[in-house]
Amino acid sequence: MVAIAAGRVAGSAALVGFGLDSTVEVASGLIILWQFRHPLPESREQLAGRLIGLSFFALALYVGYESLSALLTGTRPDTSTVGIVLATLSLMVMPLLSWAQRRTGRELGSGAVHADGTQTLLCTYLSGVLLVGLLANALLGWWWLDAVAALVIAAVAVREGVEAWRGDGCCSVSPAVTSDAGASCAAECCQD
């Protein structure tokens, strides 16, 4: 909420996109809760992955539109100290959270949980892109880099959305997987 409000005040497409990514992050977590409240969470695995994928696509569509509009109209964002602080804090916290979520996804044999952790990792990358865009605007007057940073956010969101939709994430399992899913997934899964 803080990032979206600060982005609106500053006119920063990248900062609004970052805030919306956080909203998608919460939605993704709620989808995982819904999945695991079922007696057989594996039966909801594919749908959970697709819902997470849809949230990535919605983020990409909105941020892509806003950033292209800013570039075409020459809309110059103001400096956002709040955005710079948020991006810096996210760069410190998000990698640890993502690592824990993806490890849990491997242990549970859940591609949807792993995708949720990947969403958090995406937030880390977006924090870096956002910070570069905000600093370039504040220090160098490169207003256009804010919109370019937002386009990077949108492109990464599309890629992650496709992977979540297809169930291509590390640890994707079928509903027929046995209770050893976590162990076999951890053995076969990419190490990250």
mmCIF file of N, CA, C and O in Angstrom, residues 128-191:
data_model
loop_
_atom_site.group_PDB
_atom_site.id
_atom_site.type_symbol
_atom_site.label_atom_id
_atom_site.label_comp_id
_atom_site.label_asym_id
_atom_site.label_seq_id
_atom_site.Cartn_x
_atom_site.Cartn_y
_atom_site.Cartn_z
ATOM 1 N N GLY A 128 15.635 -4.374 -7.029
ATOM 2 C CA GLY A 128 16.871 -3.872 -7.630
ATOM 3 C C GLY A 128 16.596 -2.980 -8.827
ATOM 4 O O GLY A 128 17.172 -1.890 -8.958
ATOM 5 N N VAL A 129 15.713 -3.433 -9.713
ATOM 6 C CA VAL A 129 15.348 -2.644 -10.893
ATOM 7 C C VAL A 129 14.708 -1.329 -10.463
ATOM 8 O O VAL A 129 15.031 -0.261 -10.991
ATOM 9 N N LEU A 130 13.799 -1.417 -9.500
ATOM 10 C CA LEU A 130 13.143 -0.218 -8.991
ATOM 11 C C LEU A 130 14.154 0.759 -8.411
ATOM 12 O O LEU A 130 14.123 1.958 -8.712
ATOM 13 N N LEU A 131 15.068 0.256 -7.600
ATOM 14 C CA LEU A 131 16.067 1.122 -6.971
ATOM 15 C C LEU A 131 16.920 1.837 -8.020
ATOM 16 O O LEU A 131 17.166 3.041 -7.916
ATOM 17 N N VAL A 132 17.344 1.105 -9.043
ATOM 18 C CA VAL A 132 18.138 1.723 -10.113
ATOM 19 C C VAL A 132 17.329 2.819 -10.801
ATOM 20 O O VAL A 132 17.834 3.928 -11.025
ATOM 21 N N GLY A 133 16.061 2.524 -11.131
ATOM 22 C CA GLY A 133 15.216 3.522 -11.789
ATOM 23 C C GLY A 133 14.978 4.755 -10.932
ATOM 24 O O GLY A 133 15.080 5.888 -11.408
ATOM 25 N N LEU A 134 14.684 4.544 -9.659
ATOM 26 C CA LEU A 134 14.427 5.682 -8.762
ATOM 27 C C LEU A 134 15.674 6.524 -8.531
ATOM 28 O O LEU A 134 15.615 7.754 -8.512
ATOM 29 N N LEU A 135 16.819 5.840 -8.342
ATOM 30 C CA LEU A 135 18.072 6.579 -8.127
ATOM 31 C C LEU A 135 18.502 7.332 -9.382
ATOM 32 O O LEU A 135 18.988 8.469 -9.301
ATOM 33 N N ALA A 136 18.347 6.696 -10.553
ATOM 34 C CA ALA A 136 18.717 7.367 -11.807
ATOM 35 C C ALA A 136 17.855 8.608 -12.023
ATOM 36 O O ALA A 136 18.358 9.643 -12.478
ATOM 37 N N ASN A 137 16.594 8.521 -11.684
ATOM 38 C CA ASN A 137 15.717 9.680 -11.807
ATOM 39 C C ASN A 137 16.113 10.762 -10.808
ATOM 40 O O ASN A 137 16.224 11.931 -11.158
ATOM 41 N N ALA A 138 16.344 10.360 -9.544
ATOM 42 C CA ALA A 138 16.649 11.335 -8.486
ATOM 43 C C ALA A 138 18.013 11.989 -8.670
ATOM 44 O O ALA A 138 18.156 13.198 -8.476
ATOM 45 N N LEU A 139 19.020 11.189 -9.035
ATOM 46 C CA LEU A 139 20.393 11.706 -9.076
ATOM 47 C C LEU A 139 20.827 12.235 -10.443
ATOM 48 O O LEU A 139 21.633 13.160 -10.529
ATOM 49 N N LEU A 140 20.307 11.628 -11.510
ATOM 50 C CA LEU A 140 20.770 11.982 -12.851
ATOM 51 C C LEU A 140 19.695 12.655 -13.710
ATOM 52 O O LEU A 140 19.980 13.092 -14.819
ATOM 53 N N GLY A 141 18.454 12.663 -13.223
ATOM 54 C CA GLY A 141 17.359 13.233 -14.000
ATOM 55 C C GLY A 141 16.914 12.342 -15.151
ATOM 56 O O GLY A 141 16.237 12.809 -16.064
ATOM 57 N N TRP A 142 17.279 11.089 -15.113
ATOM 58 C CA TRP A 142 16.901 10.151 -16.175
ATOM 59 C C TRP A 142 15.479 9.652 -15.902
ATOM 60 O O TRP A 142 15.253 8.514 -15.533
ATOM 61 N N TRP A 143 14.497 10.497 -16.133
ATOM 62 C CA TRP A 143 13.096 10.200 -15.838
ATOM 63 C C TRP A 143 12.600 8.971 -16.587
ATOM 64 O O TRP A 143 11.783 8.216 -16.090
ATOM 65 N N TRP A 144 13.077 8.783 -17.795
ATOM 66 C CA TRP A 144 12.623 7.679 -18.648
ATOM 67 C C TRP A 144 13.027 6.305 -18.107
ATOM 68 O O TRP A 144 12.400 5.299 -18.412
ATOM 69 N N LEU A 145 14.080 6.262 -17.263
ATOM 70 C CA LEU A 145 14.531 4.972 -16.738
ATOM 71 C C LEU A 145 13.504 4.368 -15.778
ATOM 72 O O LEU A 145 13.431 3.155 -15.631
ATOM 73 N N ASP A 146 12.676 5.209 -15.163
ATOM 74 C CA ASP A 146 11.603 4.702 -14.310
ATOM 75 C C ASP A 146 10.648 3.844 -15.139
ATOM 76 O O ASP A 146 10.285 2.736 -14.746
ATOM 77 N N ALA A 147 10.238 4.330 -16.305
ATOM 78 C CA ALA A 147 9.322 3.582 -17.176
ATOM 79 C C ALA A 147 10.002 2.343 -17.742
ATOM 80 O O ALA A 147 9.374 1.286 -17.877
ATOM 81 N N VAL A 148 11.274 2.448 -18.077
ATOM 82 C CA VAL A 148 12.017 1.281 -18.574
ATOM 83 C C VAL A 148 12.102 0.220 -17.475
ATOM 84 O O VAL A 148 11.926 -0.975 -17.737
ATOM 85 N N ALA A 149 12.367 0.654 -16.252
ATOM 86 C CA ALA A 149 12.399 -0.287 -15.120
ATOM 87 C C ALA A 149 11.041 -0.977 -14.970
ATOM 88 O O ALA A 149 10.971 -2.186 -14.721
ATOM 89 N N ALA A 150 9.974 -0.228 -15.156
ATOM 90 C CA ALA A 150 8.642 -0.818 -15.066
ATOM 91 C C ALA A 150 8.417 -1.846 -16.167
ATOM 92 O O ALA A 150 7.787 -2.889 -15.943
ATOM 93 N N LEU A 151 8.934 -1.593 -17.357
ATOM 94 C CA LEU A 151 8.807 -2.559 -18.460
ATOM 95 C C LEU A 151 9.575 -3.850 -18.146
ATOM 96 O O LEU A 151 9.135 -4.943 -18.502
ATOM 97 N N VAL A 152 10.715 -3.722 -17.486
ATOM 98 C CA VAL A 152 11.460 -4.913 -17.062
ATOM 99 C C VAL A 152 10.613 -5.712 -16.073
ATOM 100 O O VAL A 152 10.524 -6.944 -16.163
ATOM 101 N N ILE A 153 9.972 -5.016 -15.147
ATOM 102 C CA ILE A 153 9.093 -5.669 -14.180
ATOM 103 C C ILE A 153 7.988 -6.435 -14.916
ATOM 104 O O ILE A 153 7.704 -7.596 -14.619
ATOM 105 N N ALA A 154 7.386 -5.797 -15.904
ATOM 106 C CA ALA A 154 6.303 -6.435 -16.664
ATOM 107 C C ALA A 154 6.806 -7.663 -17.424
ATOM 108 O O ALA A 154 6.142 -8.708 -17.440
ATOM 109 N N ALA A 155 7.972 -7.563 -18.050
ATOM 110 C CA ALA A 155 8.514 -8.684 -18.826
ATOM 111 C C ALA A 155 8.816 -9.887 -17.933
ATOM 112 O O ALA A 155 8.504 -11.029 -18.284
ATOM 113 N N VAL A 156 9.410 -9.646 -16.781
ATOM 114 C CA VAL A 156 9.716 -10.735 -15.856
ATOM 115 C C VAL A 156 8.415 -11.361 -15.341
ATOM 116 O O VAL A 156 8.312 -12.579 -15.207
ATOM 117 N N ALA A 157 7.414 -10.536 -15.097
ATOM 118 C CA ALA A 157 6.129 -11.051 -14.623
ATOM 119 C C ALA A 157 5.484 -11.960 -15.672
ATOM 120 O O ALA A 157 4.905 -12.998 -15.327
ATOM 121 N N VAL A 158 5.596 -11.613 -16.948
ATOM 122 C CA VAL A 158 5.051 -12.466 -18.009
ATOM 123 C C VAL A 158 5.760 -13.816 -18.005
ATOM 124 O O VAL A 158 5.120 -14.874 -18.053
ATOM 125 N N ARG A 159 7.083 -13.796 -17.936
ATOM 126 C CA ARG A 159 7.844 -15.054 -17.933
ATOM 127 C C ARG A 159 7.448 -15.934 -16.748
ATOM 128 O O ARG A 159 7.211 -17.135 -16.899
ATOM 129 N N GLU A 160 7.361 -15.353 -15.584
ATOM 130 C CA GLU A 160 6.989 -16.116 -14.397
ATOM 131 C C GLU A 160 5.545 -16.601 -14.482
ATOM 132 O O GLU A 160 5.227 -17.695 -14.020
ATOM 133 N N GLY A 161 4.681 -15.802 -15.073
ATOM 134 C CA GLY A 161 3.295 -16.209 -15.253
ATOM 135 C C GLY A 161 3.164 -17.425 -16.156
ATOM 136 O O GLY A 161 2.398 -18.348 -15.874
ATOM 137 N N VAL A 162 3.935 -17.434 -17.234
ATOM 138 C CA VAL A 162 3.913 -18.579 -18.151
ATOM 139 C C VAL A 162 4.393 -19.840 -17.425
ATOM 140 O O VAL A 162 3.780 -20.909 -17.539
ATOM 141 N N GLU A 163 5.472 -19.718 -16.661
ATOM 142 C CA GLU A 163 5.989 -20.881 -15.930
ATOM 143 C C GLU A 163 4.995 -21.384 -14.892
ATOM 144 O O GLU A 163 4.789 -22.591 -14.757
ATOM 145 N N ALA A 164 4.368 -20.480 -14.160
ATOM 146 C CA ALA A 164 3.390 -20.898 -13.152
ATOM 147 C C ALA A 164 2.174 -21.529 -13.817
ATOM 148 O O ALA A 164 1.647 -22.536 -13.345
ATOM 149 N N TRP A 165 1.721 -20.958 -14.928
ATOM 150 C CA TRP A 165 0.555 -21.485 -15.641
ATOM 151 C C TRP A 165 0.812 -22.909 -16.129
ATOM 152 O O TRP A 165 -0.032 -23.783 -16.005
ATOM 153 N N ARG A 166 1.990 -23.121 -16.685
ATOM 154 C CA ARG A 166 2.340 -24.440 -17.224
ATOM 155 C C ARG A 166 2.715 -25.441 -16.136
ATOM 156 O O ARG A 166 2.785 -26.632 -16.399
ATOM 157 N N GLY A 167 3.024 -24.926 -14.949
ATOM 158 C CA GLY A 167 3.502 -25.808 -13.891
ATOM 159 C C GLY A 167 4.946 -26.197 -14.124
ATOM 160 O O GLY A 167 5.394 -27.253 -13.697
ATOM 161 N N ASP A 168 5.698 -25.297 -14.806
ATOM 162 C CA ASP A 168 7.089 -25.575 -15.145
ATOM 163 C C ASP A 168 8.040 -25.339 -13.995
ATOM 164 O O ASP A 168 9.222 -25.583 -14.124
ATOM 165 N N GLY A 169 7.544 -24.851 -12.900
ATOM 166 C CA GLY A 169 8.440 -24.552 -11.798
ATOM 167 C C GLY A 169 9.115 -25.805 -11.281
ATOM 168 O O GLY A 169 8.659 -26.916 -11.478
ATOM 169 N N CYS A 170 10.210 -25.617 -10.644
ATOM 170 C CA CYS A 170 10.888 -26.705 -9.975
ATOM 171 C C CYS A 170 9.892 -27.369 -9.048
ATOM 172 O O CYS A 170 9.104 -26.699 -8.408
ATOM 173 N N CYS A 171 9.873 -28.639 -8.974
ATOM 174 C CA CYS A 171 9.011 -29.396 -8.065
ATOM 175 C C CYS A 171 7.603 -29.597 -8.569
ATOM 176 O O CYS A 171 6.737 -29.988 -7.794
ATOM 177 N N SER A 172 7.317 -29.325 -9.818
ATOM 178 C CA SER A 172 5.960 -29.571 -10.292
ATOM 179 C C SER A 172 5.665 -31.048 -10.198
ATOM 180 O O SER A 172 6.440 -31.876 -10.631
ATOM 181 N N VAL A 173 4.541 -31.352 -9.581
ATOM 182 C CA VAL A 173 4.163 -32.744 -9.400
ATOM 183 C C VAL A 173 2.730 -32.937 -9.849
ATOM 184 O O VAL A 173 1.955 -32.007 -9.899
ATOM 185 N N SER A 174 2.374 -34.166 -10.154
ATOM 186 C CA SER A 174 1.004 -34.447 -10.553
ATOM 187 C C SER A 174 0.194 -34.823 -9.316
ATOM 188 O O SER A 174 0.745 -35.208 -8.294
ATOM 189 N N PRO A 175 -1.140 -34.741 -9.420
ATOM 190 C CA PRO A 175 -1.976 -35.094 -8.279
ATOM 191 C C PRO A 175 -1.811 -36.539 -7.838
ATOM 192 O O PRO A 175 -2.184 -36.894 -6.738
ATOM 193 N N ALA A 176 -1.237 -37.397 -8.679
ATOM 194 C CA ALA A 176 -1.099 -38.808 -8.329
ATOM 195 C C ALA A 176 0.158 -39.104 -7.515
ATOM 196 O O ALA A 176 0.436 -40.246 -7.194
ATOM 197 N N VAL A 177 0.906 -38.067 -7.168
ATOM 198 C CA VAL A 177 2.157 -38.268 -6.444
ATOM 199 C C VAL A 177 1.877 -38.829 -5.054
ATOM 200 O O VAL A 177 0.929 -38.437 -4.395
ATOM 201 N N THR A 178 2.749 -39.701 -4.600
ATOM 202 C CA THR A 178 2.577 -40.320 -3.289
ATOM 203 C C THR A 178 3.085 -39.417 -2.190
ATOM 204 O O THR A 178 3.569 -38.328 -2.445
ATOM 205 N N SER A 179 3.052 -39.913 -0.966
ATOM 206 C CA SER A 179 3.488 -39.108 0.179
ATOM 207 C C SER A 179 4.985 -38.860 0.177
ATOM 208 O O SER A 179 5.474 -38.054 0.941
ATOM 209 N N ASP A 180 5.752 -39.554 -0.672
ATOM 210 C CA ASP A 180 7.191 -39.282 -0.772
ATOM 211 C C ASP A 180 7.460 -38.071 -1.661
ATOM 212 O O ASP A 180 8.597 -37.818 -2.025
ATOM 213 N N ALA A 181 6.416 -37.351 -2.036
ATOM 214 C CA ALA A 181 6.588 -36.257 -2.987
ATOM 215 C C ALA A 181 7.681 -35.297 -2.575
ATOM 216 O O ALA A 181 8.489 -34.884 -3.399
ATOM 217 N N GLY A 182 7.697 -34.933 -1.315
ATOM 218 C CA GLY A 182 8.716 -33.989 -0.863
ATOM 219 C C GLY A 182 10.115 -34.517 -1.054
ATOM 220 O O GLY A 182 11.001 -33.821 -1.535
ATOM 221 N N ALA A 183 10.343 -35.774 -0.713
ATOM 222 C CA ALA A 183 11.680 -36.346 -0.844
ATOM 223 C C ALA A 183 12.087 -36.473 -2.298
ATOM 224 O O ALA A 183 13.207 -36.128 -2.673
ATOM 225 N N SER A 184 11.180 -36.976 -3.154
ATOM 226 C CA SER A 184 11.553 -37.143 -4.558
ATOM 227 C C SER A 184 11.715 -35.797 -5.231
ATOM 228 O O SER A 184 12.585 -35.619 -6.078
ATOM 229 N N CYS A 185 10.873 -34.849 -4.848
ATOM 230 C CA CYS A 185 10.995 -33.516 -5.422
ATOM 231 C C CYS A 185 12.325 -32.893 -5.032
ATOM 232 O O CYS A 185 13.010 -32.331 -5.870
ATOM 233 N N ALA A 186 12.692 -33.008 -3.765
ATOM 234 C CA ALA A 186 13.952 -32.416 -3.310
ATOM 235 C C ALA A 186 15.131 -33.045 -4.042
ATOM 236 O O ALA A 186 16.105 -32.367 -4.359
ATOM 237 N N ALA A 187 15.034 -34.340 -4.343
ATOM 238 C CA ALA A 187 16.122 -35.014 -5.040
ATOM 239 C C ALA A 187 16.217 -34.597 -6.493
ATOM 240 O O ALA A 187 17.291 -34.477 -7.053
ATOM 241 N N GLU A 188 15.050 -34.377 -7.148
ATOM 242 C CA GLU A 188 15.027 -34.077 -8.562
ATOM 243 C C GLU A 188 15.044 -32.597 -8.855
ATOM 244 O O GLU A 188 15.365 -32.179 -9.959
ATOM 245 N N CYS A 189 14.660 -31.802 -7.904
ATOM 246 C CA CYS A 189 14.447 -30.380 -8.121
ATOM 247 C C CYS A 189 15.757 -29.633 -8.343
ATOM 248 O O CYS A 189 16.797 -30.003 -7.828
ATOM 249 N N CYS A 190 15.651 -28.564 -9.109
ATOM 250 C CA CYS A 190 16.831 -27.735 -9.290
ATOM 251 C C CYS A 190 17.233 -27.154 -7.936
ATOM 252 O O CYS A 190 16.390 -26.912 -7.095
ATOM 253 N N GLN A 191 18.467 -26.972 -7.725
ATOM 254 C CA GLN A 191 18.943 -26.414 -6.451
ATOM 255 C C GLN A 191 19.055 -24.913 -6.577
ATOM 256 O O GLN A 191 19.727 -24.418 -7.447
#
